[in-house]
Coordinates of C-alpha atoms and ligand atoms in Angstrom, one line a residue:
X13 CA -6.9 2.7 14.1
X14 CA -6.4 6.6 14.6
X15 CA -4.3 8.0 11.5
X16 CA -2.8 11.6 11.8
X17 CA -1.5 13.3 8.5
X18 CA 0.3 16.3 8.4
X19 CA 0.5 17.5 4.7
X20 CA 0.8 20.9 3.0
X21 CA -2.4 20.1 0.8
X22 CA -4.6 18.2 3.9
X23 CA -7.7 19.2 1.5
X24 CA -6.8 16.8 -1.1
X25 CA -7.0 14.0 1.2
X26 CA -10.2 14.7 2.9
X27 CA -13.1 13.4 -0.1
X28 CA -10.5 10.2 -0.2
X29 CA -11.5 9.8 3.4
X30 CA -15.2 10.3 3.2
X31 CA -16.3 8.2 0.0
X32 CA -16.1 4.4 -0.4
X33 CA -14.9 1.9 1.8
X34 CA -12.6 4.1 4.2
X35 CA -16.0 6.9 4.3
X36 CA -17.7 3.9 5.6
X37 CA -15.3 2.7 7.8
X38 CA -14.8 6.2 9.2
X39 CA -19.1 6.4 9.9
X40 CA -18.8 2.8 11.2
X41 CA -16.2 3.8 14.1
X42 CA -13.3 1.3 12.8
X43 CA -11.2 3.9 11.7
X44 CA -10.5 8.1 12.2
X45 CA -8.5 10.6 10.1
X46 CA -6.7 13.6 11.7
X47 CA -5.6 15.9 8.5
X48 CA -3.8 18.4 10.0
X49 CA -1.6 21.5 7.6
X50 CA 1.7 21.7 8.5
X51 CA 1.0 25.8 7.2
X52 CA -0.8 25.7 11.1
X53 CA 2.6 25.2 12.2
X54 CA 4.3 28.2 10.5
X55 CA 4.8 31.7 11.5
X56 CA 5.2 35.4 9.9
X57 CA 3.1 36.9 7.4
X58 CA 3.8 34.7 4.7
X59 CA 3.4 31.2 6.3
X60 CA 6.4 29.8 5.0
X61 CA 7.3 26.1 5.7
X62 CA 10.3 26.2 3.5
X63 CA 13.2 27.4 2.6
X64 CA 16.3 27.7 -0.1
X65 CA 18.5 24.9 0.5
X66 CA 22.2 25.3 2.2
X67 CA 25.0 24.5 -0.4
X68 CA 22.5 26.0 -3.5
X69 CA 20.7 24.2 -6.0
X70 CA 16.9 24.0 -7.2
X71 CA 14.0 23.8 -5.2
X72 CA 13.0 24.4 -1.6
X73 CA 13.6 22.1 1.2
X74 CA 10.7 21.8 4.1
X75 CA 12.2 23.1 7.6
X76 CA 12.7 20.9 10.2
X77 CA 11.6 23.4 12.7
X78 CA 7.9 23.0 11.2
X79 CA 7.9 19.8 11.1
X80 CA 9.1 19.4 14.8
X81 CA 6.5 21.6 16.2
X82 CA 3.7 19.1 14.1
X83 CA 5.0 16.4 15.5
X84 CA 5.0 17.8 19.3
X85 CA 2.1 18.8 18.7
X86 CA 0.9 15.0 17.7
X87 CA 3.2 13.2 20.8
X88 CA 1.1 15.3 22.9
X89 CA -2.0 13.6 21.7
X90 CA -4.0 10.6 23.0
X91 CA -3.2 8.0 22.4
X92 CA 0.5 9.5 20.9
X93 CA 1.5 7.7 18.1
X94 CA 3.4 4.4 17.8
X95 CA 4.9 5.3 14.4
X96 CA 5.9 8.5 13.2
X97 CA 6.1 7.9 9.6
X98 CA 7.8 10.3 6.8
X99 CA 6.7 9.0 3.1
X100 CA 9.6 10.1 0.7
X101 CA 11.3 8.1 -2.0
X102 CA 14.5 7.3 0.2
X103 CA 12.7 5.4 2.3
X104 CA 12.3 1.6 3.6
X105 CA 10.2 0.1 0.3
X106 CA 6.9 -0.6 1.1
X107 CA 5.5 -4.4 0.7
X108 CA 2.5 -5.9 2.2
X109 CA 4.5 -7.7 4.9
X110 CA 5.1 -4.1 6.1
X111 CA 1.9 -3.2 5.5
X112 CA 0.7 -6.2 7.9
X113 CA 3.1 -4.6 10.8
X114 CA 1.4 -1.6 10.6
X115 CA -1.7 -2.1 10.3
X116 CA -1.5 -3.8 13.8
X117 CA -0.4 -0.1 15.4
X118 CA -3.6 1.9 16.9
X119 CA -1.9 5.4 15.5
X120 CA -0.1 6.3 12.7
X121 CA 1.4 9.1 12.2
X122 CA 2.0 10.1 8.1
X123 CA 4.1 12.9 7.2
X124 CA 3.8 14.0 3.6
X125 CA 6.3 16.4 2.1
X126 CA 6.0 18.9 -1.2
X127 CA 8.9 20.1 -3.3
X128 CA 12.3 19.3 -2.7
X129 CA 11.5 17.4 0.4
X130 CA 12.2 17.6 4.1
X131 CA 15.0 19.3 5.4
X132 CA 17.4 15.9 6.2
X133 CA 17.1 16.3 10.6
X134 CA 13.6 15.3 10.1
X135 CA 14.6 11.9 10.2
X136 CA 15.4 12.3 13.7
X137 CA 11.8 12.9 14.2
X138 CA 10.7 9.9 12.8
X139 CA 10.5 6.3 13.1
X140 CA 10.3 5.3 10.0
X141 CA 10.8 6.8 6.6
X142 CA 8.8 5.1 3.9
X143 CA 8.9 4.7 0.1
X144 CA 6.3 3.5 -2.3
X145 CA 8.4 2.6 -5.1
X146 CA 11.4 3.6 -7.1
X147 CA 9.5 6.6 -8.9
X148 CA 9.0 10.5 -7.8
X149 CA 5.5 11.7 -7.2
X150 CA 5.2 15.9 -6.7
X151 CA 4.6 15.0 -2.8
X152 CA 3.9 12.0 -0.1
X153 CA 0.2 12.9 -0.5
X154 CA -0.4 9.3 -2.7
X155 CA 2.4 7.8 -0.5
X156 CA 0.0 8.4 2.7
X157 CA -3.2 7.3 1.0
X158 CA -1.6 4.5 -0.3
X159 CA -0.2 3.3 3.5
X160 CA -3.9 4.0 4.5
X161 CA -6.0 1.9 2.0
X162 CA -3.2 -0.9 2.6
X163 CA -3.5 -0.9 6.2
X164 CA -7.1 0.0 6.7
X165 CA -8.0 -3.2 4.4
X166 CA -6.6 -5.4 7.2
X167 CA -8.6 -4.1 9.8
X168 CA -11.9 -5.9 11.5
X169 CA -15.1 -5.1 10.3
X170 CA -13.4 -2.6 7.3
X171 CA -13.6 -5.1 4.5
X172 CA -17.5 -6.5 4.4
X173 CA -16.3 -10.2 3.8
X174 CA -13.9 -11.0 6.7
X175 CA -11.7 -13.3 4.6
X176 CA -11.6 -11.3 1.3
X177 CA -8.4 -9.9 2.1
X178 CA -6.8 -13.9 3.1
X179 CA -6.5 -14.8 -0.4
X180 CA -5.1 -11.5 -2.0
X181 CA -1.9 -10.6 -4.1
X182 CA 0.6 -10.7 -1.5
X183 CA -1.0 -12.3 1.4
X184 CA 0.1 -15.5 0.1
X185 CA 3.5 -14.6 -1.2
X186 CA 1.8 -15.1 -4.7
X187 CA -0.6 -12.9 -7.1
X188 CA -3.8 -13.8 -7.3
X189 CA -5.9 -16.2 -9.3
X190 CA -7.9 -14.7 -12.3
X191 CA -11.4 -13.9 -11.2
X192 CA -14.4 -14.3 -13.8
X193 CA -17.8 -13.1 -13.9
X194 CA -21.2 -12.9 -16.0
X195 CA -21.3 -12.7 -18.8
X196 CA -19.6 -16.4 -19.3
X197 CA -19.1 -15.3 -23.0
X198 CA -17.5 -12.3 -24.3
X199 CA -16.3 -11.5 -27.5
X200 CA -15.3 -15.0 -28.2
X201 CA -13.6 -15.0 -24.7
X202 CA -14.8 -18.1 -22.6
X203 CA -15.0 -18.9 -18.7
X204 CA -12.4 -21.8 -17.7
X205 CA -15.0 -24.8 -17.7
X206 CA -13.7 -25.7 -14.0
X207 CA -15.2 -22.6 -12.1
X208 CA -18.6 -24.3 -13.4
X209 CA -18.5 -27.3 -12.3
X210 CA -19.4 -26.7 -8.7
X211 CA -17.0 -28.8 -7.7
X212 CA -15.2 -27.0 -4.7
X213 CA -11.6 -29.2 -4.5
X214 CA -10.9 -29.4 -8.3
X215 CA -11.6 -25.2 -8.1
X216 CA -9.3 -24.5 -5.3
X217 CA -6.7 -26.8 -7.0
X218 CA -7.0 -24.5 -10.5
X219 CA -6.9 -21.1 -8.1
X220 CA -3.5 -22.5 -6.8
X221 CA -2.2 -23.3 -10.3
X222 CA -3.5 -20.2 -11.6
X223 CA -1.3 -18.0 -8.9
X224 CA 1.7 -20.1 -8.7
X225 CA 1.4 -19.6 -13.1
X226 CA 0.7 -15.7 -12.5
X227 CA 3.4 -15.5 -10.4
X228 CA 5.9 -17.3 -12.5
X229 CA 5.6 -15.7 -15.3
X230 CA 4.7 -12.3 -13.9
X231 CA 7.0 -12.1 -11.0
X232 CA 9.3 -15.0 -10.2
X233 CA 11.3 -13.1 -8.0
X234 CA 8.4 -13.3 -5.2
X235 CA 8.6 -17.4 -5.5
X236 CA 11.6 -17.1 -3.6
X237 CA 10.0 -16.0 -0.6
X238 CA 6.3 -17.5 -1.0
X239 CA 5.2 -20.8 1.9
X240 CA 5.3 -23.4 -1.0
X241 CA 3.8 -27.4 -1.0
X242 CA 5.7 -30.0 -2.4
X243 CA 3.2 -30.2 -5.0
X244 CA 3.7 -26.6 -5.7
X245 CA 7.5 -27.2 -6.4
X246 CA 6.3 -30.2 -8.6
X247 CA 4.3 -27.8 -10.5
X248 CA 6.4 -24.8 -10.8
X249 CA 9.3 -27.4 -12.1
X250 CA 6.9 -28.7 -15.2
X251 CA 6.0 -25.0 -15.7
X252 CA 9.8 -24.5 -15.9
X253 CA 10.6 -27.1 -17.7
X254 CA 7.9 -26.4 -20.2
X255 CA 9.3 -22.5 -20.9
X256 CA 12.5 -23.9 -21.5
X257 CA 11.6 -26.0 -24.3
X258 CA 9.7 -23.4 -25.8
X259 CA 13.0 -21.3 -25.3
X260 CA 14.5 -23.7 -26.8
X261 CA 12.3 -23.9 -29.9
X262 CA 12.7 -20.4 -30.5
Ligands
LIG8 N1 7.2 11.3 -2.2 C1 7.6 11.5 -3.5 N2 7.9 10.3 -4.1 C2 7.6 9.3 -3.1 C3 7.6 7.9 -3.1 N3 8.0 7.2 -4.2 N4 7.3 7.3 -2.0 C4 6.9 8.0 -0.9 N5 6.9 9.3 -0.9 C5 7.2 10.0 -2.0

């Protein structure tokens, strides 16, 4: 996977890219990063990408002719991209089924904007516009990283265990299962007795309970949607009927 950024601030990327997981991925050859500054695309003495916007108000809006010469710039590339995406808070909300779409494209194309945003045409650009979540960063510079560490996760050989990614928050439908490690006491805090047993099927069975729990009481809306058993409806059903007595008690 080849990922092309254009930002106004390519700099504060770049140590993201080179430490960690993605770093090694990078020296490994599974992934490459192209940070490119839109600045590169502006002309005069100033370098000015933006610009008042029409109608008034606060702010400055990022001019579409900048951004179009970037992104001719990338289409003339090989490979050109197969998704040119703008990160901005109007956009498509970003989930891990999305995630899973794109991290099956070979070149990604990541437009992050500063200020007031892009100048509206540049969505003509694009295929995509993307949000993160119904909040306002200072610019799509966390947006892009964030589509990146999602995507590059799914990728062969990124992750060292090939199946660590299988089981994750999302990938099910459901959150995850708690996860404990050494020490087996702390602070009065015990280990469920089950993850010592050894004893593979009555462990996978807790796991499942455990999410299917998490999830309903963390985030029951994402049941709606998640593959489920008949035995996980069975469960789910004494879990519900076991909060409404308590509500009931109340
Ligand atoms: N730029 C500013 N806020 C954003 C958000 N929530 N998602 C994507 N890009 C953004």
């Amino acid at each position: 996977m080849k990922y092309t950024v254009y930002s106004l601030f390519p700099q504060l990327l770049k140590p993201w890219t080179e430490e960690a997981l993605l770093g090694r991925a990078v020296r490994e050859g599974h992934i490459s990063f192209d940070l490119r500054d839109l600045r590169d695309h502006a002309s005069g003495k100033h370098r000015n990408v933006d610009d008042t916007p029409y109608g008034g108000g606060a702010g400055m809006v990022i001019r579409v002719d900048i951004a179009a010469k970037a992104l001719d710039e990338v289409l003339a590339s090989e490979p050109p991209p197969d998704e040119i995406i703008l990160l901005s808070p109007a956009g498509e909300p970003l989930s891990q089924a999305l995630v899973e779409e794109l991290a099956k494209k070979k070149h990604l194309c990541l437009l992050a904007g500063r200020y007031e945003g892009f100048d509206a045409r540049v969505e003509s650009l694009v295929t995509r516009e993307i949000s993160i979540g119904d909040y306002v960063l200072m610019g799509g510079e966390i947006a892009v990283l964030t589509i990146i560490e999602a995507t590059a996760r799914l990728l062969p050989g990124v992750l060292g265990d090939v199946d660590s990614h299988l089981q994750d928050s999302f990938s099910t439908g459901l959150l995850d299962y708690p996860e404990y490690t050494r020490p087996a006491e702390f602070r009065g805090l015990g280990i469920p007795e089950v993850l010592s047993s050894g004893h593979h099927a009555n462990i996978a069975h807790w796991r499942r309970q455990q999410a299917l729990k998490r999830t309903f009481e963390r985030r029951p809306d994402l049941l709606k949607n998640a593959k489920l058993s008949d035995e996980d409806r069975a469960f789910l059903a004494t879990l519900d009927s076991q909060a409404e007595t308590k509500q009931r008690e109340k």
